[in-house]
């Protein structure tokens, strides 16, 4: 029985210690910009077309070693099963980013 109490005590202390040592989030100003990948997302509306533009710049040791831009075109109000709703537009759709 004493072994269980001892084990429970050790686990409790280790759990509390691990909760207290969280990593601090770095601000953008603190990041090393000499070696990084810079990604820019931009939305441009031209008439009834929306351009979703992604631009990437890859930096290594202070030198830009690669750069690429991609553009996806969509209708501003695509025709879906619900029909066309002129009040909804893809230029105002939230951006969801996944980093892997």
PDB file of N, CA and C in Angstrom:
ATOM      1  N   UNK A   1       0.827  -1.192   0.000  1.00  0.00           N
ATOM      2  CA  UNK A   1       0.000   0.000   0.000  1.00  0.00           C
ATOM      3  C   UNK A   1       0.873   1.258   0.000  1.00  0.00           C
ATOM      4  N   UNK A   2       1.980   1.210   0.773  1.00  0.00           N
ATOM      5  CA  UNK A   2       2.886   2.349   0.825  1.00  0.00           C
ATOM      6  C   UNK A   2       3.543   2.589  -0.524  1.00  0.00           C
ATOM      7  N   UNK A   3       3.789   1.523  -1.270  1.00  0.00           N
ATOM      8  CA  UNK A   3       4.400   1.652  -2.597  1.00  0.00           C
ATOM      9  C   UNK A   3       3.472   2.403  -3.536  1.00  0.00           C
ATOM     10  N   UNK A   4       2.189   2.158  -3.439  1.00  0.00           N
ATOM     11  CA  UNK A   4       1.215   2.853  -4.294  1.00  0.00           C
ATOM     12  C   UNK A   4       1.168   4.337  -3.938  1.00  0.00           C
ATOM     13  N   UNK A   5       1.198   4.658  -2.647  1.00  0.00           N
ATOM     14  CA  UNK A   5       1.202   6.056  -2.222  1.00  0.00           C
ATOM     15  C   UNK A   5       2.478   6.754  -2.704  1.00  0.00           C
ATOM     16  N   UNK A   6       3.596   6.061  -2.597  1.00  0.00           N
ATOM     17  CA  UNK A   6       4.873   6.623  -3.050  1.00  0.00           C
ATOM     18  C   UNK A   6       4.849   6.862  -4.562  1.00  0.00           C
ATOM     19  N   UNK A   7       4.363   5.867  -5.323  1.00  0.00           N
ATOM     20  CA  UNK A   7       4.275   5.986  -6.782  1.00  0.00           C
ATOM     21  C   UNK A   7       3.338   7.126  -7.171  1.00  0.00           C
ATOM     22  N   UNK A   8       2.210   7.228  -6.478  1.00  0.00           N
ATOM     23  CA  UNK A   8       1.265   8.312  -6.753  1.00  0.00           C
ATOM     24  C   UNK A   8       1.897   9.673  -6.478  1.00  0.00           C
ATOM     25  N   UNK A   9       2.649   9.782  -5.408  1.00  0.00           N
ATOM     26  CA  UNK A   9       3.319  11.036  -5.066  1.00  0.00           C
ATOM     27  C   UNK A   9       4.358  11.427  -6.102  1.00  0.00           C
ATOM     28  N   UNK A  10       5.156  10.447  -6.544  1.00  0.00           N
ATOM     29  CA  UNK A  10       6.182  10.719  -7.556  1.00  0.00           C
ATOM     30  C   UNK A  10       5.535  11.148  -8.869  1.00  0.00           C
ATOM     31  N   UNK A  11       4.481  10.466  -9.280  1.00  0.00           N
ATOM     32  CA  UNK A  11       3.781  10.833 -10.518  1.00  0.00           C
ATOM     33  C   UNK A  11       3.167  12.228 -10.428  1.00  0.00           C
ATOM     34  N   UNK A  12       2.616  12.577  -9.279  1.00  0.00           N
ATOM     35  CA  UNK A  12       2.021  13.907  -9.107  1.00  0.00           C
ATOM     36  C   UNK A  12       3.069  15.004  -9.226  1.00  0.00           C
ATOM     37  N   UNK A  13       4.215  14.795  -8.587  1.00  0.00           N
ATOM     38  CA  UNK A  13       5.282  15.796  -8.623  1.00  0.00           C
ATOM     39  C   UNK A  13       5.823  15.937 -10.046  1.00  0.00           C
ATOM     40  N   UNK A  14       6.015  14.812 -10.749  1.00  0.00           N
ATOM     41  CA  UNK A  14       6.537  14.888 -12.120  1.00  0.00           C
ATOM     42  C   UNK A  14       5.534  15.542 -13.054  1.00  0.00           C
ATOM     43  N   UNK A  15       4.245  15.316 -12.831  1.00  0.00           N
ATOM     44  CA  UNK A  15       3.217  15.967 -13.643  1.00  0.00           C
ATOM     45  C   UNK A  15       3.227  17.476 -13.426  1.00  0.00           C
ATOM     46  N   UNK A  16       3.315  17.900 -12.194  1.00  0.00           N
ATOM     47  CA  UNK A  16       3.366  19.336 -11.908  1.00  0.00           C
ATOM     48  C   UNK A  16       4.621  19.972 -12.484  1.00  0.00           C
ATOM     49  N   UNK A  17       5.733  19.286 -12.421  1.00  0.00           N
ATOM     50  CA  UNK A  17       6.981  19.823 -12.956  1.00  0.00           C
ATOM     51  C   UNK A  17       6.918  19.955 -14.476  1.00  0.00           C
ATOM     52  N   UNK A  18       6.294  18.992 -15.136  1.00  0.00           N
ATOM     53  CA  UNK A  18       6.219  19.059 -16.601  1.00  0.00           C
ATOM     54  C   UNK A  18       5.263  20.146 -17.065  1.00  0.00           C
ATOM     55  N   UNK A  19       4.232  20.440 -16.292  1.00  0.00           N
ATOM     56  CA  UNK A  19       3.292  21.499 -16.669  1.00  0.00           C
ATOM     57  C   UNK A  19       3.930  22.879 -16.555  1.00  0.00           C
ATOM     58  N   UNK A  20       4.864  23.037 -15.658  1.00  0.00           N
ATOM     59  CA  UNK A  20       5.489  24.336 -15.442  1.00  0.00           C
ATOM     60  C   UNK A  20       6.537  24.682 -16.467  1.00  0.00           C
ATOM     61  N   UNK A  21       7.022  23.728 -17.234  1.00  0.00           N
ATOM     62  CA  UNK A  21       8.107  23.997 -18.187  1.00  0.00           C
ATOM     63  C   UNK A  21       7.574  24.036 -19.613  1.00  0.00           C
ATOM     64  N   UNK A  22       6.720  24.991 -19.905  1.00  0.00           N
ATOM     65  CA  UNK A  22       6.196  25.137 -21.262  1.00  0.00           C
ATOM     66  C   UNK A  22       7.118  26.014 -22.076  1.00  0.00           C
ATOM     67  N   UNK A  23       7.161  25.766 -23.379  1.00  0.00           N
ATOM     68  CA  UNK A  23       8.005  26.570 -24.262  1.00  0.00           C
ATOM     69  C   UNK A  23       7.375  27.928 -24.495  1.00  0.00           C
ATOM     70  N   UNK A  24       8.213  28.958 -24.528  1.00  0.00           N
ATOM     71  CA  UNK A  24       7.712  30.295 -24.826  1.00  0.00           C
ATOM     72  C   UNK A  24       7.618  30.470 -26.328  1.00  0.00           C
ATOM     73  N   UNK A  25       6.575  31.150 -26.754  1.00  0.00           N
ATOM     74  CA  UNK A  25       6.379  31.419 -28.176  1.00  0.00           C
ATOM     75  C   UNK A  25       7.274  32.578 -28.599  1.00  0.00           C
ATOM     76  N   UNK A  26       7.958  32.414 -29.731  1.00  0.00           N
ATOM     77  CA  UNK A  26       8.822  33.473 -30.237  1.00  0.00           C
ATOM     78  C   UNK A  26       7.998  34.461 -31.045  1.00  0.00           C
ATOM     79  N   UNK A  27       8.306  35.732 -30.880  1.00  0.00           N
ATOM     80  CA  UNK A  27       7.669  36.739 -31.708  1.00  0.00           C
ATOM     81  C   UNK A  27       8.376  36.772 -33.057  1.00  0.00           C
ATOM     82  N   UNK A  28       7.745  37.361 -34.037  1.00  0.00           N
ATOM     83  CA  UNK A  28       8.310  37.419 -35.377  1.00  0.00           C
ATOM     84  C   UNK A  28       9.651  38.148 -35.393  1.00  0.00           C
ATOM     85  N   UNK A  29       9.784  39.154 -34.557  1.00  0.00           N
ATOM     86  CA  UNK A  29      11.027  39.915 -34.506  1.00  0.00           C
ATOM     87  C   UNK A  29      12.193  39.092 -33.976  1.00  0.00           C
ATOM     88  N   UNK A  30      11.910  38.058 -33.177  1.00  0.00           N
ATOM     89  CA  UNK A  30      12.960  37.243 -32.574  1.00  0.00           C
ATOM     90  C   UNK A  30      13.433  36.116 -33.493  1.00  0.00           C
ATOM     91  N   UNK A  31      12.715  35.813 -34.548  1.00  0.00           N
ATOM     92  CA  UNK A  31      13.074  34.701 -35.426  1.00  0.00           C
ATOM     93  C   UNK A  31      14.303  35.035 -36.263  1.00  0.00           C
ATOM     94  N   UNK A  32      15.105  34.024 -36.552  1.00  0.00           N
ATOM     95  CA  UNK A  32      16.281  34.174 -37.406  1.00  0.00           C
ATOM     96  C   UNK A  32      15.811  34.237 -38.855  1.00  0.00           C
ATOM     97  N   UNK A  33      15.930  35.411 -39.457  1.00  0.00           N
ATOM     98  CA  UNK A  33      15.441  35.596 -40.819  1.00  0.00           C
ATOM     99  C   UNK A  33      16.510  35.288 -41.863  1.00  0.00           C
ATOM    100  N   UNK A  34      17.716  34.926 -41.430  1.00  0.00           N
ATOM    101  CA  UNK A  34      18.769  34.610 -42.390  1.00  0.00           C
ATOM    102  C   UNK A  34      18.549  33.249 -43.034  1.00  0.00           C
ATOM    103  N   UNK A  35      17.903  32.336 -42.335  1.00  0.00           N
ATOM    104  CA  UNK A  35      17.574  31.017 -42.870  1.00  0.00           C
ATOM    105  C   UNK A  35      16.113  30.747 -42.535  1.00  0.00           C
ATOM    106  N   UNK A  36      15.250  30.971 -43.517  1.00  0.00           N
ATOM    107  CA  UNK A  36      13.817  30.839 -43.259  1.00  0.00           C
ATOM    108  C   UNK A  36      13.051  30.693 -44.564  1.00  0.00           C
ATOM    109  N   UNK A  37      11.797  30.307 -44.448  1.00  0.00           N
ATOM    110  CA  UNK A  37      10.903  30.282 -45.599  1.00  0.00           C
ATOM    111  C   UNK A  37       9.806  31.309 -45.350  1.00  0.00           C
ATOM    112  N   UNK A  38       9.707  32.267 -46.235  1.00  0.00           N
ATOM    113  CA  UNK A  38       8.718  33.339 -46.127  1.00  0.00           C
ATOM    114  C   UNK A  38       7.572  33.018 -47.082  1.00  0.00           C
ATOM    115  N   UNK A  39       6.354  32.970 -46.558  1.00  0.00           N
ATOM    116  CA  UNK A  39       5.180  32.654 -47.369  1.00  0.00           C
ATOM    117  C   UNK A  39       4.189  33.806 -47.248  1.00  0.00           C
ATOM    118  N   UNK A  40       3.726  34.291 -48.405  1.00  0.00           N
ATOM    119  CA  UNK A  40       2.751  35.376 -48.448  1.00  0.00           C
ATOM    120  C   UNK A  40       1.490  34.880 -49.147  1.00  0.00           C
ATOM    121  N   UNK A  41       0.338  35.099 -48.525  1.00  0.00           N
ATOM    122  CA  UNK A  41      -0.949  34.746 -49.115  1.00  0.00           C
ATOM    123  C   UNK A  41      -1.694  36.033 -49.412  1.00  0.00           C
ATOM    124  N   UNK A  42      -2.203  36.139 -50.636  1.00  0.00           N
ATOM    125  CA  UNK A  42      -2.895  37.363 -51.033  1.00  0.00           C
ATOM    126  C   UNK A  42      -4.122  36.994 -51.860  1.00  0.00           C
ATOM    127  N   UNK A  43      -5.206  37.746 -51.698  1.00  0.00           N
ATOM    128  CA  UNK A  43      -6.433  37.556 -52.467  1.00  0.00           C
ATOM    129  C   UNK A  43      -6.713  38.828 -53.249  1.00  0.00           C
ATOM    130  N   UNK A  44      -6.911  38.682 -54.562  1.00  0.00           N
ATOM    131  CA  UNK A  44      -7.200  39.823 -55.435  1.00  0.00           C
ATOM    132  C   UNK A  44      -8.477  39.518 -56.202  1.00  0.00           C
ATOM    133  N   UNK A  45      -9.418  40.462 -56.207  1.00  0.00           N
ATOM    134  CA  UNK A  45     -10.662  40.293 -56.950  1.00  0.00           C
ATOM    135  C   UNK A  45     -10.599  41.111 -58.232  1.00  0.00           C
ATOM    136  N   UNK A  46     -10.832  40.449 -59.361  1.00  0.00           N
ATOM    137  CA  UNK A  46     -10.884  41.098 -60.673  1.00  0.00           C
ATOM    138  C   UNK A  46     -12.219  40.761 -61.321  1.00  0.00           C
ATOM    139  N   UNK A  47     -13.170  41.677 -61.227  1.00  0.00           N
ATOM    140  CA  UNK A  47     -14.495  41.422 -61.785  1.00  0.00           C
ATOM    141  C   UNK A  47     -15.172  40.279 -61.054  1.00  0.00           C
ATOM    142  N   UNK A  48     -15.549  39.210 -61.799  1.00  0.00           N
ATOM    143  CA  UNK A  48     -16.195  38.067 -61.170  1.00  0.00           C
ATOM    144  C   UNK A  48     -15.202  36.933 -60.866  1.00  0.00           C
ATOM    145  N   UNK A  49     -13.900  37.246 -60.935  1.00  0.00           N
ATOM    146  CA  UNK A  49     -12.854  36.258 -60.678  1.00  0.00           C
ATOM    147  C   UNK A  49     -12.065  36.647 -59.428  1.00  0.00           C
ATOM    148  N   UNK A  50     -11.710  35.640 -58.630  1.00  0.00           N
ATOM    149  CA  UNK A  50     -10.871  35.853 -57.455  1.00  0.00           C
ATOM    150  C   UNK A  50      -9.559  35.119 -57.686  1.00  0.00           C
ATOM    151  N   UNK A  51      -8.446  35.829 -57.488  1.00  0.00           N
ATOM    152  CA  UNK A  51      -7.120  35.240 -57.602  1.00  0.00           C
ATOM    153  C   UNK A  51      -6.589  34.986 -56.194  1.00  0.00           C
ATOM    154  N   UNK A  52      -6.227  33.731 -55.915  1.00  0.00           N
ATOM    155  CA  UNK A  52      -5.641  33.344 -54.630  1.00  0.00           C
ATOM    156  C   UNK A  52      -4.150  33.143 -54.900  1.00  0.00           C
ATOM    157  N   UNK A  53      -3.320  34.088 -54.468  1.00  0.00           N
ATOM    158  CA  UNK A  53      -1.899  34.118 -54.825  1.00  0.00           C
ATOM    159  C   UNK A  53      -1.051  33.708 -53.619  1.00  0.00           C
ATOM    160  N   UNK A  54      -0.180  32.727 -53.835  1.00  0.00           N
ATOM    161  CA  UNK A  54       0.759  32.266 -52.815  1.00  0.00           C
ATOM    162  C   UNK A  54       2.169  32.513 -53.331  1.00  0.00           C
ATOM    163  N   UNK A  55       2.973  33.214 -52.556  1.00  0.00           N
ATOM    164  CA  UNK A  55       4.359  33.496 -52.933  1.00  0.00           C
ATOM    165  C   UNK A  55       5.276  32.968 -51.838  1.00  0.00           C
ATOM    166  N   UNK A  56       6.357  32.283 -52.251  1.00  0.00           N
ATOM    167  CA  UNK A  56       7.329  31.755 -51.293  1.00  0.00           C
ATOM    168  C   UNK A  56       8.726  32.233 -51.648  1.00  0.00           C
ATOM    169  N   UNK A  57       9.470  32.598 -50.625  1.00  0.00           N
ATOM    170  CA  UNK A  57      10.884  32.938 -50.759  1.00  0.00           C
ATOM    171  C   UNK A  57      11.627  32.093 -49.733  1.00  0.00           C
ATOM    172  N   UNK A  58      12.669  31.396 -50.160  1.00  0.00           N
ATOM    173  CA  UNK A  58      13.459  30.582 -49.248  1.00  0.00           C
ATOM    174  C   UNK A  58      14.825  31.230 -49.092  1.00  0.00           C
ATOM    175  N   UNK A  59      15.191  31.507 -47.839  1.00  0.00           N
ATOM    176  CA  UNK A  59      16.443  32.172 -47.498  1.00  0.00           C
ATOM    177  C   UNK A  59      17.335  31.184 -46.765  1.00  0.00           C
ATOM    178  N   UNK A  60      18.631  31.191 -47.092  1.00  0.00           N
ATOM    179  CA  UNK A  60      19.601  30.359 -46.388  1.00  0.00           C
ATOM    180  C   UNK A  60      20.885  31.156 -46.217  1.00  0.00           C
ATOM    181  N   UNK A  61      21.319  31.313 -44.983  1.00  0.00           N
ATOM    182  CA  UNK A  61      22.507  32.102 -44.653  1.00  0.00           C
ATOM    183  C   UNK A  61      22.459  33.500 -45.259  1.00  0.00           C
ATOM    184  N   UNK A  62      21.296  34.121 -45.223  1.00  0.00           N
ATOM    185  CA  UNK A  62      21.156  35.490 -45.705  1.00  0.00           C
ATOM    186  C   UNK A  62      20.990  35.637 -47.202  1.00  0.00           C
ATOM    187  N   UNK A  63      21.003  34.530 -47.954  1.00  0.00           N
ATOM    188  CA  UNK A  63      20.838  34.593 -49.407  1.00  0.00           C
ATOM    189  C   UNK A  63      19.527  33.939 -49.815  1.00  0.00           C
ATOM    190  N   UNK A  64      18.830  34.564 -50.756  1.00  0.00           N
ATOM    191  CA  UNK A  64      17.611  33.968 -51.280  1.00  0.00           C
ATOM    192  C   UNK A  64      18.011  32.888 -52.286  1.00  0.00           C
ATOM    193  N   UNK A  65      17.652  31.626 -51.985  1.00  0.00           N
ATOM    194  CA  UNK A  65      18.068  30.518 -52.853  1.00  0.00           C
ATOM    195  C   UNK A  65      16.945  30.020 -53.747  1.00  0.00           C
ATOM    196  N   UNK A  66      15.682  30.393 -53.448  1.00  0.00           N
ATOM    197  CA  UNK A  66      14.564  29.969 -54.288  1.00  0.00           C
ATOM    198  C   UNK A  66      13.392  30.906 -54.074  1.00  0.00           C
ATOM    199  N   UNK A  67      12.577  31.019 -55.127  1.00  0.00           N
ATOM    200  CA  UNK A  67      11.390  31.863 -55.077  1.00  0.00           C
ATOM    201  C   UNK A  67      10.368  31.311 -56.054  1.00  0.00           C
ATOM    202  N   UNK A  68       9.096  31.307 -55.657  1.00  0.00           N
ATOM    203  CA  UNK A  68       8.048  30.800 -56.533  1.00  0.00           C
ATOM    204  C   UNK A  68       6.726  31.436 -56.146  1.00  0.00           C
ATOM    205  N   UNK A  69       5.889  31.655 -57.161  1.00  0.00           N
ATOM    206  CA  UNK A  69       4.557  32.202 -56.941  1.00  0.00           C
ATOM    207  C   UNK A  69       3.547  31.340 -57.684  1.00  0.00           C
ATOM    208  N   UNK A  70       2.446  31.016 -57.018  1.00  0.00           N
ATOM    209  CA  UNK A  70       1.365  30.226 -57.615  1.00  0.00           C
ATOM    210  C   UNK A  70       0.062  31.003 -57.483  1.00  0.00           C
ATOM    211  N   UNK A  71      -0.797  30.865 -58.488  1.00  0.00           N
ATOM    212  CA  UNK A  71      -2.086  31.546 -58.471  1.00  0.00           C
ATOM    213  C   UNK A  71      -3.202  30.557 -58.788  1.00  0.00           C
ATOM    214  N   UNK A  72      -4.215  30.536 -57.947  1.00  0.00           N
ATOM    215  CA  UNK A  72      -5.426  29.756 -58.192  1.00  0.00           C
ATOM    216  C   UNK A  72      -6.537  30.732 -58.535  1.00  0.00           C
ATOM    217  N   UNK A  73      -7.289  30.435 -59.600  1.00  0.00           N
ATOM    218  CA  UNK A  73      -8.403  31.291 -60.004  1.00  0.00           C
ATOM    219  C   UNK A  73      -9.720  30.611 -59.666  1.00  0.00           C
ATOM    220  N   UNK A  74     -10.632  31.376 -59.075  1.00  0.00           N
ATOM    221  CA  UNK A  74     -11.986  30.885 -58.818  1.00  0.00           C
ATOM    222  C   UNK A  74     -12.970  31.978 -59.192  1.00  0.00           C
ATOM    223  N   UNK A  75     -14.211  31.585 -59.348  1.00  0.00           N
ATOM    224  CA  UNK A  75     -15.265  32.580 -59.508  1.00  0.00           C
ATOM    225  C   UNK A  75     -15.511  33.242 -58.156  1.00  0.00           C
ATOM    226  N   UNK A  76     -15.891  34.496 -58.165  1.00  0.00           N
ATOM    227  CA  UNK A  76     -16.147  35.204 -56.915  1.00  0.00           C
ATOM    228  C   UNK A  76     -17.312  34.568 -56.159  1.00  0.00           C
ATOM    229  N   UNK A  77     -18.344  34.163 -56.879  1.00  0.00           N
ATOM    230  CA  UNK A  77     -19.500  33.490 -56.282  1.00  0.00           C
ATOM    231  C   UNK A  77     -19.754  32.206 -57.073  1.00  0.00           C
ATOM    232  N   UNK A  78     -19.070  31.113 -56.721  1.00  0.00           N
ATOM    233  CA  UNK A  78     -19.220  29.888 -57.500  1.00  0.00           C
ATOM    234  C   UNK A  78     -20.620  29.305 -57.405  1.00  0.00           C
ATOM    235  N   UNK A  79     -21.042  28.654 -58.460  1.00  0.00           N
ATOM    236  CA  UNK A  79     -22.349  28.009 -58.515  1.00  0.00           C
ATOM    237  C   UNK A  79     -22.244  26.664 -57.805  1.00  0.00           C
ATOM    238  N   UNK A  80     -22.970  26.506 -56.715  1.00  0.00           N
ATOM    239  CA  UNK A  80     -22.961  25.258 -55.955  1.00  0.00           C
ATOM    240  C   UNK A  80     -24.359  24.671 -55.960  1.00  0.00           C
ATOM    241  N   UNK A  81     -24.533  23.590 -55.247  1.00  0.00           N
ATOM    242  CA  UNK A  81     -25.858  22.957 -55.165  1.00  0.00           C
ATOM    243  C   UNK A  81     -26.877  23.905 -54.546  1.00  0.00           C
ATOM    244  N   UNK A  82     -26.403  24.840 -53.735  1.00  0.00           N
ATOM    245  CA  UNK A  82     -27.306  25.819 -53.114  1.00  0.00           C
ATOM    246  C   UNK A  82     -27.643  26.958 -54.065  1.00  0.00           C
ATOM    247  N   UNK A  83     -27.038  26.973 -55.254  1.00  0.00           N
ATOM    248  CA  UNK A  83     -27.257  28.063 -56.194  1.00  0.00           C
ATOM    249  C   UNK A  83     -26.256  29.182 -55.973  1.00  0.00           C
ATOM    250  N   UNK A  84     -26.361  30.237 -56.747  1.00  0.00           N
ATOM    251  CA  UNK A  84     -25.449  31.372 -56.637  1.00  0.00           C
ATOM    252  C   UNK A  84     -26.026  32.371 -55.650  1.00  0.00           C
ATOM    253  N   UNK A  85     -25.237  32.756 -54.677  1.00  0.00           N
ATOM    254  CA  UNK A  85     -25.636  33.767 -53.700  1.00  0.00           C
ATOM    255  C   UNK A  85     -24.697  34.953 -53.872  1.00  0.00           C
ATOM    256  N   UNK A  86     -25.203  36.054 -54.372  1.00  0.00           N
ATOM    257  CA  UNK A  86     -24.353  37.205 -54.676  1.00  0.00           C
ATOM    258  C   UNK A  86     -23.797  37.877 -53.423  1.00  0.00           C
ATOM    259  N   UNK A  87     -24.345  37.565 -52.237  1.00  0.00           N
ATOM    260  CA  UNK A  87     -23.836  38.169 -51.012  1.00  0.00           C
ATOM    261  C   UNK A  87     -22.613  37.433 -50.484  1.00  0.00           C
ATOM    262  N   UNK A  88     -22.392  36.186 -50.955  1.00  0.00           N
ATOM    263  CA  UNK A  88     -21.230  35.410 -50.527  1.00  0.00           C
ATOM    264  C   UNK A  88     -20.181  35.469 -51.625  1.00  0.00           C
ATOM    265  N   UNK A  89     -18.936  35.694 -51.238  1.00  0.00           N
ATOM    266  CA  UNK A  89     -17.867  35.776 -52.213  1.00  0.00           C
ATOM    267  C   UNK A  89     -16.623  35.073 -51.678  1.00  0.00           C
ATOM    268  N   UNK A  90     -15.865  34.448 -52.558  1.00  0.00           N
ATOM    269  CA  UNK A  90     -14.652  33.751 -52.144  1.00  0.00           C
ATOM    270  C   UNK A  90     -13.508  34.705 -51.808  1.00  0.00           C
ATOM    271  N   UNK A  91     -13.678  35.987 -52.078  1.00  0.00           N
ATOM    272  CA  UNK A  91     -12.624  36.939 -51.708  1.00  0.00           C
ATOM    273  C   UNK A  91     -12.632  37.221 -50.205  1.00  0.00           C
ATOM    274  N   UNK A  92     -13.683  36.816 -49.506  1.00  0.00           N
ATOM    275  CA  UNK A  92     -13.783  37.065 -48.068  1.00  0.00           C
ATOM    276  C   UNK A  92     -13.735  35.771 -47.251  1.00  0.00           C
ATOM    277  N   UNK A  93     -13.379  34.667 -47.892  1.00  0.00           N
ATOM    278  CA  UNK A  93     -13.306  33.381 -47.188  1.00  0.00           C
ATOM    279  C   UNK A  93     -12.084  33.396 -46.276  1.00  0.00           C
ATOM    280  N   UNK A  94     -12.225  32.933 -45.036  1.00  0.00           N
ATOM    281  CA  UNK A  94     -11.073  32.895 -44.118  1.00  0.00           C
ATOM    282  C   UNK A  94      -9.951  32.017 -44.669  1.00  0.00           C
ATOM    283  N   UNK A  95      -8.722  32.327 -44.292  1.00  0.00           N
ATOM    284  CA  UNK A  95      -7.557  31.556 -44.713  1.00  0.00           C
ATOM    285  C   UNK A  95      -7.204  30.589 -43.587  1.00  0.00           C
ATOM    286  N   UNK A  96      -7.107  29.314 -43.923  1.00  0.00           N
ATOM    287  CA  UNK A  96      -6.747  28.275 -42.974  1.00  0.00           C
ATOM    288  C   UNK A  96      -5.399  27.726 -43.411  1.00  0.00           C
ATOM    289  N   UNK A  97      -4.398  27.799 -42.541  1.00  0.00           N
ATOM    290  CA  UNK A  97      -3.030  27.419 -42.889  1.00  0.00           C
ATOM    291  C   UNK A  97      -2.618  26.204 -42.063  1.00  0.00           C
ATOM    292  N   UNK A  98      -2.047  25.215 -42.732  1.00  0.00           N
ATOM    293  CA  UNK A  98      -1.507  24.042 -42.060  1.00  0.00           C
ATOM    294  C   UNK A  98      -0.004  23.992 -42.343  1.00  0.00           C
ATOM    295  N   UNK A  99       0.790  23.911 -41.295  1.00  0.00           N
ATOM    296  CA  UNK A  99       2.244  23.815 -41.440  1.00  0.00           C
ATOM    297  C   UNK A  99       2.656  22.416 -41.039  1.00  0.00           C
ATOM    298  N   UNK A 100       3.394  21.748 -41.924  1.00  0.00           N
ATOM    299  CA  UNK A 100       3.840  20.376 -41.636  1.00  0.00           C
ATOM    300  C   UNK A 100       5.331  20.302 -41.597  1.00  0.00           C
TER     301      UNK A 100
END
